[in-house]
Amino acid sequence: MNNKLVLVLNCGSSSLKFAVINSNSGDEIISGLAECFNLPDARIKWKIAGKKKSANLPSHSAHSAAISYIVEEIIKTEEGLAEQFVAVGHRIVHGGEKFTESVIINDAVLEEIEECSSLAPLHNPAHVLGIKAAQSAFPTLPQIAVFDTAFHQTMPAKAFMYALPYNLYKEAHVRRYGMHGTSHLFVTHEAAKALNQAVEDTNIISAHLGNGASVAAIKNGKCVDTSMGMTPLAGLVMGTRCGDLDPSIIEYLVTRQGYSLKGVMDMLQKQSGLLGVSGISSDFRDILAENEKGNKRATLAMEMFSYRLAKYIASYAVPLGRIDAIVFTGGIGENSHLIRTQVLALLSIFGYQIDDEKNKAARLGEQGTITVDGSPIAMVIPTNEEWVIAQDSVKLASNQ
Ligand code: AMP
């Protein structure tokens, strides 16, 4: 079979993650990160055939210079590689209610992505810059948009509405959208395979636990509820984000504690979560290490993380009725046996019994069930959002 390669781009405001994916096998041929955009030390690093490489980009480079470097200095220097590209796939954080699945990017789609910037002001403008740069670097290749929000568009109104005046939904698009959809979709399909069930008959609770974290209730292969909201700030305790919060705290901090609104929002997004509670780090490995040493705030941060997640999972018994499996994914979900132990212990009312050996073995990319025979099932499934983006891109490009 001919290789069909896809350049997958995930453009942020000051960085750009990229990967070259073989859409047949899912193999990552190149992966890398360009960062420090618009700063004197803009740079790029990448991995190819197991070798790590890096270079400085011209001072103050941004998306366009980074993409030119990827094309001219990385892809074109590998003999025969450029000819195998069939599409460029873009990860887009917010597709509002407009996009329920991946689409080929044309002028109208680009405009809609730009319009969704009010819902994701940090992400969507950067995606637009990335798309435009990729269009000029690859004028003949189809560009595909894959939305983080799309998988969640099947949620019913009772799950996605906030109990606010209805016109805020109709006129200002205020509702729950949910994120990490590509990851939740991927693990849903992998879980169905592992359970030997049709996706259409599979009910799972997917916990994507990375720096950002969200949990989704998936019924008959479709999302029916999720923890992130209109923005990625809602739901679980995250690396630096607070997750769910009494909204009156914001008013209290502004009117009584001398914060500006911007200051509060910055704090909720960048100084809260694991970092805020522990005072140590947003990186879960640091929290684990401090917990080992007996640091009480590290222990508290971990307990809050597990407790909030377990409460969400328990509440998703309501929309699901039957739970075929709980799936752990993302950097923390795939690697921390301790968090999985804590969460399943909190869910013992449902009968979950962890298998310590299997639980400890499921790390560093190892997939598998972590509960004992006879227990309701929990499993670890390493996510692969890039592969979903590559597969959607090839499918749409070949239908063109
Ligand atoms: P992600 O955003 O999916 O890349 O996940 C990042 C998070 O995963 C960070 O908090 C990391 O500390 C955490 N993580 C990565 N590797 C491990 C590990 N071996 N054990 C525990 N946490 C990990």
PDB file of C-alpha atoms and ligand atoms in Angstrom, residues 208-212 274 282-286 288 330-332 335-336 363-364, ligand 1:
ATOM      1  CA  HIS A 208      -8.429  12.503  29.349  1.00  0.00           C
ATOM      2  CA  LEU A 209      -5.993  13.537  32.070  1.00  0.00           C
ATOM      3  CA  GLY A 210      -3.145  15.678  30.787  1.00  0.00           C
ATOM      4  CA  ASN A 211      -2.103  19.219  31.513  1.00  0.00           C
ATOM      5  CA  GLY A 212      -5.656  20.050  30.542  1.00  0.00           C
ATOM      6  CA  LEU A 274      -2.409  21.433  40.843  1.00  0.00           C
ATOM      7  CA  SER A 282       1.660  22.058  37.470  1.00  0.00           C
ATOM      8  CA  ASP A 283       3.594  18.968  36.378  1.00  0.00           C
ATOM      9  CA  PHE A 284       2.094  15.849  37.873  1.00  0.00           C
ATOM     10  CA  ARG A 285       5.473  14.136  38.161  1.00  0.00           C
ATOM     11  CA  ASP A 286       6.660  16.890  40.525  1.00  0.00           C
ATOM     12  CA  LEU A 288       4.019  12.762  42.805  1.00  0.00           C
ATOM     13  CA  GLY A 330      -3.539  11.550  28.553  1.00  0.00           C
ATOM     14  CA  GLY A 331      -0.136  11.951  30.226  1.00  0.00           C
ATOM     15  CA  ILE A 332      -1.460  11.424  33.774  1.00  0.00           C
ATOM     16  CA  ASN A 335       1.115   6.853  33.419  1.00  0.00           C
ATOM     17  CA  SER A 336      -0.025   7.385  36.997  1.00  0.00           C
ATOM     18  CA  ARG A 363       2.288   2.931  31.594  1.00  0.00           C
ATOM     19  CA  LEU A 364       4.573   4.420  28.956  1.00  0.00           C
TER      20      LEU A 364
HETATM   21  P1  AMP B   1      -0.242  15.686  28.439  1.00  0.00           P
HETATM   22  O1  AMP B   1      -0.841  17.075  28.513  1.00  0.00           O
HETATM   23  O2  AMP B   1      -1.225  14.648  28.004  1.00  0.00           O
HETATM   24  O3  AMP B   1       1.062  15.637  27.691  1.00  0.00           O
HETATM   25  O4  AMP B   1       0.120  15.285  29.951  1.00  0.00           O
HETATM   26  C1  AMP B   1       1.007  16.041  30.719  1.00  0.00           C
HETATM   27  C2  AMP B   1       0.898  15.598  32.167  1.00  0.00           C
HETATM   28  O5  AMP B   1       1.190  14.195  32.260  1.00  0.00           O
HETATM   29  C3  AMP B   1       1.886  16.307  33.082  1.00  0.00           C
HETATM   30  O6  AMP B   1       1.239  16.704  34.289  1.00  0.00           O
HETATM   31  C4  AMP B   1       2.910  15.239  33.365  1.00  0.00           C
HETATM   32  O7  AMP B   1       3.514  15.408  34.617  1.00  0.00           O
HETATM   33  C5  AMP B   1       2.066  13.982  33.362  1.00  0.00           C
HETATM   34  N1  AMP B   1       2.905  12.800  33.185  1.00  0.00           N
HETATM   35  C6  AMP B   1       3.701  12.502  32.135  1.00  0.00           C
HETATM   36  N2  AMP B   1       4.397  11.353  32.383  1.00  0.00           N
HETATM   37  C7  AMP B   1       4.033  10.934  33.617  1.00  0.00           C
HETATM   38  C8  AMP B   1       4.392   9.829  34.455  1.00  0.00           C
HETATM   39  N3  AMP B   1       5.291   8.924  34.059  1.00  0.00           N
HETATM   40  N4  AMP B   1       3.779   9.725  35.662  1.00  0.00           N
HETATM   41  C9  AMP B   1       2.889  10.644  36.073  1.00  0.00           C
HETATM   42  N5  AMP B   1       2.511  11.714  35.338  1.00  0.00           N
HETATM   43  C10 AMP B   1       3.068  11.868  34.122  1.00  0.00           C
END
